[in-house]
CSV table of C-alpha atoms in Angstrom, one decimal:
chain,number,residue,atom,x,y,z
A,1,PRO,CA,87.3,89.3,124.3
A,2,TYR,CA,83.8,87.8,124.6
A,3,GLY,CA,81.0,90.3,124.4
A,4,GLY,CA,83.3,93.0,125.7
A,5,PRO,CA,84.9,96.2,124.3
A,6,GLY,CA,87.1,96.5,121.3
A,7,GLY,CA,89.9,94.0,120.9
A,8,VAL,CA,92.5,96.9,121.1
A,9,ILE,CA,90.7,100.2,121.9
A,10,TYR,CA,87.4,101.1,123.5
A,11,HIS,CA,87.0,104.9,123.7
A,12,VAL,CA,84.0,106.9,125.0
A,13,GLY,CA,83.7,110.7,124.9
A,14,GLY,CA,86.5,113.2,124.6
A,15,THR,CA,89.1,113.2,121.8
A,16,LEU,CA,90.8,110.2,120.1
A,17,LYS,CA,93.7,110.7,117.7
A,18,ILE,CA,95.6,107.8,116.3
A,19,GLY,CA,98.3,108.1,113.7
A,20,ASN,CA,100.8,105.8,111.9
A,21,SER,CA,99.7,102.7,113.8
A,22,ASP,CA,99.0,99.1,112.8
A,23,PHE,CA,96.1,97.0,114.0
A,24,ILE,CA,96.9,93.4,112.9
A,25,GLU,CA,95.2,90.1,113.6
A,26,ASN,CA,93.1,91.3,116.5
A,27,GLY,CA,89.7,89.8,117.2
A,28,GLY,CA,86.9,88.8,119.5
A,29,TYR,CA,83.7,87.0,119.9
A,30,TYR,CA,80.6,89.3,119.9
A,31,SER,CA,83.1,92.2,120.0
A,32,THR,CA,85.2,94.4,117.8
A,33,GLY,CA,88.6,93.4,116.7
A,34,GLY,CA,90.1,96.9,116.4
A,35,ILE,CA,88.4,100.0,117.8
A,36,ILE,CA,85.0,100.8,119.3
A,37,ASN,CA,84.7,104.6,118.8
A,38,TYR,CA,82.2,106.5,120.9
A,39,SER,CA,84.5,109.6,120.9
A,40,ASP,CA,83.2,113.1,120.6
A,41,TRP,CA,85.9,113.8,118.1
A,42,SER,CA,88.4,111.3,116.6
A,43,GLU,CA,90.8,111.0,113.7
A,44,PHE,CA,92.8,108.1,112.3
A,45,VAL,CA,95.6,109.0,110.0
A,46,GLY,CA,98.1,106.8,108.3
A,47,CYS,CA,96.9,103.6,110.0
A,48,ARG,CA,96.7,100.0,108.7
A,49,PHE,CA,94.0,97.5,109.7
A,50,ILE,CA,95.0,94.1,108.5
A,51,SER,CA,93.5,90.6,109.0
A,52,ASN,CA,91.4,91.5,112.1
A,53,PHE,CA,88.6,89.0,112.6
A,54,VAL,CA,85.4,88.8,114.7
A,55,ILE,CA,82.6,86.3,115.3
A,56,ASP,CA,78.9,87.1,115.8
A,57,PHE,CA,77.6,90.6,114.7
A,58,HIS,CA,80.5,93.0,115.2
A,59,ILE,CA,83.3,94.8,113.3
A,60,PRO,CA,86.9,93.7,112.7
A,61,ALA,CA,88.4,97.2,112.3
A,62,ILE,CA,86.4,100.3,113.3
A,63,TYR,CA,83.0,100.8,114.8
A,64,ASN,CA,81.8,104.4,114.9
A,65,LYS,CA,78.8,105.4,117.0
A,66,ASP,CA,77.2,108.8,117.2
A,67,ASN,CA,80.2,110.8,115.9
A,68,ALA,CA,81.9,112.1,112.7
A,69,PRO,CA,85.5,110.9,112.7
A,70,LEU,CA,88.2,111.6,110.1
A,71,ILE,CA,89.8,108.5,108.5
A,72,ILE,CA,92.6,109.6,106.3
A,73,ASN,CA,95.4,107.7,104.4
A,74,CYS,CA,94.5,104.3,106.0
A,75,ILE,CA,94.7,100.8,104.6
A,76,PHE,CA,92.1,98.1,105.3
A,77,GLU,CA,93.1,94.7,104.1
A,78,GLY,CA,91.7,91.2,104.8
A,79,ASN,CA,89.5,92.2,107.7
A,80,GLY,CA,86.4,90.0,108.1
A,81,GLY,CA,84.2,87.9,110.3
A,82,ILE,CA,81.4,85.5,110.7
A,83,PHE,CA,78.1,87.3,111.1
A,84,GLY,CA,80.1,90.5,111.0
A,85,SER,CA,78.3,93.7,110.1
A,86,GLY,CA,80.9,95.0,107.7
A,87,GLY,CA,84.3,93.7,106.9
A,88,ALA,CA,86.2,96.9,107.8
A,89,ILE,CA,84.0,99.8,109.1
A,90,ARG,CA,80.5,100.1,110.6
A,91,ASN,CA,79.0,103.5,111.0
A,92,GLU,CA,76.0,103.8,113.3
A,93,ASN,CA,74.4,107.3,113.4
A,94,SER,CA,77.8,108.5,112.3
A,95,ASN,CA,79.1,110.7,109.4
A,96,PRO,CA,82.8,110.2,109.0
A,97,GLN,CA,85.0,111.6,106.3
A,98,ILE,CA,87.0,108.7,104.7
A,99,ILE,CA,89.7,110.1,102.5
A,100,ASN,CA,92.6,108.6,100.5
A,101,CYS,CA,92.0,105.1,101.9
A,102,LEU,CA,92.5,101.6,100.4
A,103,PHE,CA,90.0,98.8,101.1
A,104,MET,CA,91.1,95.4,99.6
A,105,LYS,CA,89.7,91.9,100.2
A,106,ASN,CA,87.7,92.7,103.3
A,107,TYR,CA,84.8,90.4,103.8
A,108,SER,CA,81.7,89.5,105.7
A,109,ASP,CA,79.1,86.7,105.5
A,110,TYR,CA,76.2,89.0,106.5
A,111,SER,CA,76.7,92.5,105.4
A,112,ALA,CA,79.0,94.7,103.2
A,113,GLY,CA,82.6,93.6,102.8
A,114,ALA,CA,84.0,97.1,103.4
A,115,ILE,CA,81.6,99.6,104.9
A,116,THR,CA,78.1,99.2,106.4
A,117,ASN,CA,76.1,102.3,107.2
A,118,TYR,CA,73.2,102.4,109.7
A,119,GLY,CA,71.5,105.8,109.6
A,120,SER,CA,74.9,107.3,108.6
A,121,SER,CA,76.0,109.5,105.7
A,122,PRO,CA,79.8,109.3,105.4
A,123,GLU,CA,81.8,111.3,102.8
A,124,ILE,CA,84.0,108.9,100.9
A,125,ILE,CA,86.6,110.8,98.9
A,126,ASN,CA,89.5,109.5,96.8
A,127,CYS,CA,89.3,105.9,98.0
A,128,THR,CA,90.1,102.7,96.3
A,129,PHE,CA,87.9,99.6,96.9
A,130,VAL,CA,89.0,96.3,95.3
A,131,ASP,CA,87.4,92.8,95.8
A,132,ASN,CA,85.7,93.5,99.1
A,133,HIS,CA,82.8,91.1,99.4
A,134,ASP,CA,80.1,89.4,101.4
A,135,TYR,CA,79.5,85.7,101.0
A,136,GLY,CA,75.9,86.3,100.0
A,137,TRP,CA,77.1,88.2,96.9
A,138,THR,CA,73.7,89.5,95.9
A,139,TYR,CA,72.0,90.0,99.3
A,140,TYR,CA,74.1,92.8,100.6
A,141,GLY,CA,76.6,95.1,98.8
A,142,ALA,CA,79.9,93.6,98.1
A,143,THR,CA,81.6,96.8,99.1
A,144,ILE,CA,79.1,99.3,100.8
A,145,HIS,CA,75.7,98.7,102.2
A,146,ASN,CA,73.3,101.4,103.4
A,147,MET,CA,70.3,101.1,105.6
A,148,SER,CA,68.2,103.1,108.0
A,149,TYR,CA,68.6,103.3,111.8
A,150,ASN,CA,66.0,104.6,114.2
A,151,GLY,CA,64.0,106.0,111.3
A,152,GLN,CA,67.1,107.8,109.8
A,153,ASP,CA,68.2,106.7,106.3
A,154,SER,CA,71.8,106.5,105.2
A,155,SER,CA,72.9,108.8,102.4
A,156,PRO,CA,76.7,108.4,101.8
A,157,THR,CA,78.5,110.4,99.1
A,158,ILE,CA,81.2,108.8,97.1
A,159,THR,CA,83.5,110.9,95.0
A,160,ASN,CA,86.8,110.6,93.2
A,161,SER,CA,86.9,106.9,94.1
A,162,ILE,CA,87.3,103.5,92.4
A,163,LEU,CA,85.1,100.6,93.3
A,164,TRP,CA,86.0,97.4,91.4
A,165,TYR,CA,86.4,93.7,91.6
A,166,TYR,CA,88.4,91.1,89.7
A,167,SER,CA,87.2,88.1,91.6
A,168,TYR,CA,85.8,85.4,89.3
A,169,LEU,CA,82.9,84.7,91.7
A,170,PHE,CA,81.8,88.3,91.9
A,171,ILE,CA,81.9,88.7,88.1
A,172,MET,CA,79.9,85.4,87.6
A,173,ASN,CA,77.3,86.5,90.2
A,174,ASN,CA,77.1,90.1,89.0
A,175,ALA,CA,77.7,91.1,92.6
A,176,PRO,CA,76.7,94.7,93.4
A,177,LEU,CA,79.2,97.0,94.9
A,178,ILE,CA,76.7,99.3,96.5
A,179,THR,CA,73.3,98.3,97.9
A,180,ASN,CA,70.6,100.2,99.7
A,181,GLU,CA,67.7,99.2,102.0
A,182,ASP,CA,64.7,101.2,103.1
A,183,SER,CA,64.9,104.7,101.6
A,184,SER,CA,68.7,104.9,101.8
A,185,THR,CA,70.6,106.1,98.8
A,186,ALA,CA,74.2,106.6,97.8
A,187,THR,CA,75.3,109.6,95.6
A,188,VAL,CA,78.3,108.6,93.4
A,189,THR,CA,80.2,111.2,91.4
A,190,PHE,CA,83.5,111.3,89.5
A,191,SER,CA,84.1,107.7,90.3
A,192,ASN,CA,85.0,104.5,88.4
A,193,ILE,CA,82.4,101.9,89.5
A,194,ASP,CA,81.9,98.4,88.1
A,195,GLN,CA,78.1,98.4,88.6
A,196,ASP,CA,75.1,99.3,86.4
A,197,GLY,CA,73.4,102.6,86.8
A,198,TYR,CA,76.3,105.0,87.4
A,199,GLU,CA,78.3,105.1,84.2
A,200,GLY,CA,77.9,108.3,82.1
A,201,GLN,CA,76.3,110.3,85.0
A,202,ASN,CA,77.9,112.9,87.3
A,203,GLY,CA,81.4,112.3,86.0
A,204,ASN,CA,81.3,108.5,86.6
A,205,ILE,CA,82.9,106.0,84.3
A,206,ARG,CA,83.0,102.2,84.1
A,207,GLN,CA,86.4,101.1,82.7
A,208,ASP,CA,89.2,98.9,83.9
A,209,PRO,CA,91.2,101.1,86.3
A,210,MET,CA,94.4,99.6,85.0
A,211,PHE,CA,96.1,99.0,88.3
A,212,TYR,CA,99.7,97.8,88.3
A,213,ASP,CA,98.7,94.5,89.8
A,214,THR,CA,95.1,93.2,90.3
A,215,GLY,CA,96.1,90.9,93.2
A,216,TRP,CA,95.2,87.6,91.6
A,217,ASP,CA,97.6,84.8,90.5
A,218,ASP,CA,96.3,82.5,87.7
A,219,ASN,CA,97.5,79.4,89.6
A,220,GLY,CA,99.2,78.1,86.4
A,221,THR,CA,95.9,78.1,84.5
A,222,PRO,CA,95.5,81.5,82.8
A,223,ASP,CA,92.5,80.3,80.8
A,224,ASP,CA,90.6,79.2,83.9
A,225,PRO,CA,89.9,82.1,86.3
A,226,SER,CA,87.8,79.9,88.7
A,227,ASP,CA,91.0,78.6,90.5
A,228,ASP,CA,92.8,82.0,90.7
A,229,ILE,CA,94.5,82.7,94.0
A,230,TRP,CA,94.5,86.0,95.9
A,231,VAL,CA,98.0,87.2,96.5
A,232,GLY,CA,97.5,90.9,97.1
A,233,GLY,CA,97.9,93.6,94.5
A,234,ASP,CA,99.4,97.0,93.7
A,235,TYR,CA,96.6,99.6,93.2
A,236,HIS,CA,98.7,102.4,91.8
A,237,LEU,CA,97.5,103.5,88.4
A,238,GLN,CA,99.3,102.7,85.2
A,239,LEU,CA,100.1,105.5,82.8
A,240,ASP,CA,97.1,104.8,80.5
A,241,SER,CA,94.5,104.5,83.3
A,242,PRO,CA,91.2,106.2,82.6
A,243,CYS,CA,91.2,107.3,86.3
A,244,ILE,CA,94.1,109.8,85.8
A,245,ASP,CA,92.9,113.4,85.7
A,246,ALA,CA,89.3,112.2,85.9
A,247,GLY,CA,88.3,113.4,89.4
A,248,ASP,CA,86.8,116.6,90.8
A,249,ASN,CA,89.2,119.1,92.4
A,250,ALA,CA,86.3,120.8,94.2
A,251,ALA,CA,85.6,117.5,96.1
A,252,VAL,CA,89.1,117.4,97.7
A,253,PRO,CA,88.5,118.4,101.3
A,254,PRO,CA,90.7,120.8,103.3
A,255,ASP,CA,93.8,119.6,105.0
A,256,THR,CA,92.2,119.6,108.5
A,257,THR,CA,94.9,117.4,110.0
A,258,ASP,CA,97.8,119.3,108.3
A,259,LEU,CA,99.2,116.2,106.6
A,260,ASP,CA,102.3,118.1,105.3
A,261,ASN,CA,102.9,120.0,108.5
A,262,ASP,CA,103.0,123.4,106.8
A,263,GLY,CA,100.5,125.0,109.2
A,264,ASP,CA,97.9,125.5,106.5
A,265,THR,CA,94.7,123.6,107.3
A,266,ASP,CA,92.6,125.4,104.8
A,267,GLU,CA,94.4,124.2,101.7
A,268,PRO,CA,93.1,121.1,99.9
A,269,ILE,CA,94.6,117.9,101.2
A,270,PRO,CA,98.0,118.0,99.6
A,271,GLN,CA,99.0,114.3,99.7
A,272,ASP,CA,97.7,111.0,98.5
A,273,LEU,CA,98.0,107.6,100.3
A,274,ASP,CA,101.7,107.4,99.5
A,275,GLY,CA,102.3,110.9,100.9
A,276,GLU,CA,102.9,112.1,97.3
A,277,PRO,CA,101.2,115.2,95.8
A,278,ARG,CA,97.5,114.7,95.7
A,279,ILE,CA,96.9,116.8,92.6
A,280,VAL,CA,99.3,116.4,89.7
A,281,ASP,CA,98.9,118.1,86.3
A,282,GLY,CA,96.1,120.3,87.6
A,283,ILE,CA,93.4,117.7,88.0
A,284,VAL,CA,93.0,115.1,90.8
A,285,ASP,CA,92.9,111.4,89.9
A,286,MET,CA,90.3,108.9,91.0
A,287,GLY,CA,91.4,106.6,93.8
A,288,ALA,CA,93.8,106.7,96.7
A,289,TYR,CA,96.9,107.1,94.7
A,290,GLU,CA,97.8,109.9,92.4
A,291,TYR,CA,99.7,109.1,89.3
A,292,PRO,CA,103.0,111.1,89.3
A,293,LEU,CA,103.6,112.5,85.8
A,294,PRO,CA,106.9,111.4,84.3
A,295,PRO,CA,109.6,112.3,84.1
A,296,TRP,CA,111.4,112.2,87.5
A,297,TYR,CA,114.2,114.8,87.8
A,298,VAL,CA,117.7,114.3,89.2
A,299,ASP,CA,120.2,117.0,89.8
A,300,SER,CA,123.4,116.4,91.9
A,301,ASP,CA,124.0,120.1,92.3
A,302,ILE,CA,120.6,120.8,94.1
A,303,ALA,CA,121.1,121.8,97.7
A,304,VAL,CA,118.4,119.7,99.2
A,305,SER,CA,116.7,116.7,97.6
A,306,GLY,CA,113.0,117.4,96.7
A,307,ASN,CA,110.1,115.3,95.5
A,308,GLY,CA,111.5,114.8,92.0
A,309,THR,CA,108.6,116.3,90.1
A,310,SER,CA,110.5,119.2,88.6
A,311,TRP,CA,114.1,120.6,88.2
A,312,ALA,CA,113.4,122.9,91.1
A,313,GLU,CA,112.3,120.0,93.2
A,314,ALA,CA,114.7,117.4,91.8
A,315,PHE,CA,116.1,114.4,93.6
A,316,LYS,CA,119.8,114.7,94.5
A,317,THR,CA,120.5,111.0,93.7
A,318,ILE,CA,119.6,108.6,90.9
A,319,GLN,CA,118.6,106.0,93.5
A,320,GLU,CA,115.9,108.2,95.0
A,321,ALA,CA,114.4,108.6,91.5
A,322,ILE,CA,114.4,104.8,90.9
A,323,ASP,CA,112.8,104.1,94.2
A,324,ALA,CA,110.0,106.6,93.5
A,325,ALA,CA,109.4,105.6,90.0
A,326,TYR,CA,107.0,103.0,88.7
A,327,PRO,CA,107.6,100.6,85.8
A,328,GLY,CA,107.7,102.5,82.5
A,329,ASP,CA,108.5,105.9,84.1
A,330,GLU,CA,111.3,108.2,82.7
A,331,ILE,CA,114.1,109.6,84.8
A,332,TRP,CA,115.9,112.6,83.6
A,333,VAL,CA,119.4,113.1,85.0
A,334,LYS,CA,121.1,116.5,84.8
A,335,GLN,CA,124.7,116.7,83.7
A,336,GLY,CA,127.0,116.6,86.6
A,337,THR,CA,129.1,114.5,88.9
A,338,TYR,CA,127.3,111.8,91.0
A,339,PHE,CA,129.0,110.1,93.9
A,340,VAL,CA,127.5,106.8,95.1
A,341,SER,CA,128.4,104.9,98.3
A,342,SER,CA,126.9,101.6,97.1
A,343,THR,CA,125.7,99.9,93.9
A,344,ILE,CA,122.7,101.6,92.3
A,345,ASN,CA,119.8,99.1,92.5
A,346,VAL,CA,117.5,99.2,89.5
A,347,ASP,CA,114.7,96.8,90.5
A,348,LYS,CA,112.1,97.8,87.8
A,349,SER,CA,111.9,98.7,84.2
A,350,VAL,CA,112.5,102.5,83.9
A,351,PHE,CA,114.0,104.7,81.2
A,352,ILE,CA,117.0,106.8,82.4
A,353,TYR,CA,118.1,109.7,80.2
A,354,GLY,CA,121.2,111.9,81.0
A,355,GLY,CA,123.0,114.9,79.8
A,356,PHE,CA,120.4,117.6,80.5
């Protein structure tokens, strides 16, 4: 639309709940591509916002105004605009909780590539930000930009998160990931951030996160990063990632939306962006995805297939373990008889051990 409401949803007052929904290739001129949110209460759980585009000072995915929504287990990819005030989310006098979300390759030519805060103080917890950018590179934050609104500064807190870029242009221009105007400030703790001023303080590190795939193809010239092509990556952590067991359990918020449907909304959020256990081996990881400790367990005699993380919660079939595993993981198969109805598909490098 031109100068009208959101490209998909325009909501004022009351309660707005959206789950497991995709917002893809929506857009508008002087409008918002996805959702304009003036709700009294709102939550977005398990949604994807992909390739939404706007022109002239608006937001491709979500615009929050005067509220405090929950945004949990969502993916924001390739959203952008011309003169857009934030490639994915703009918060105006709003204090959302943004949890277990992935932001990759969102962009703007005027403000932050991922999140722009106007007089807003969101809590950003266990999120992964990769190669979000603004075309100015050094004028606004490549990922998050904070400024005042009606005399109120922005003071976001960012915890257990990864903020990184692999783009040759960002690296060459030393593009900042977080920028502040006026007296706005960002508090960053227990996060891996590729920017000066945070490493070694409040549990923060600055080390390659060691994702499975950074999202860039070398275009046949591995020694020349200037012509690399973005193809989209896999932002799960490899076994040796410094982000594993490097977060702060106390920062994991309560399971307000009851992600696991067990009726317990006071427990810490139990799942990561994949729906897998949020805390493994006792300490939460940085980023949206928790690394599942190997091995994966398989037992044909178990009554009901579990999540594969112990003998008590073993998978019932080998194929389930292969599907859940990442390259390099071990799969332990208990001695027994296994019946298969089709060929077992081994589509990655895993180590399978039997006879337990």
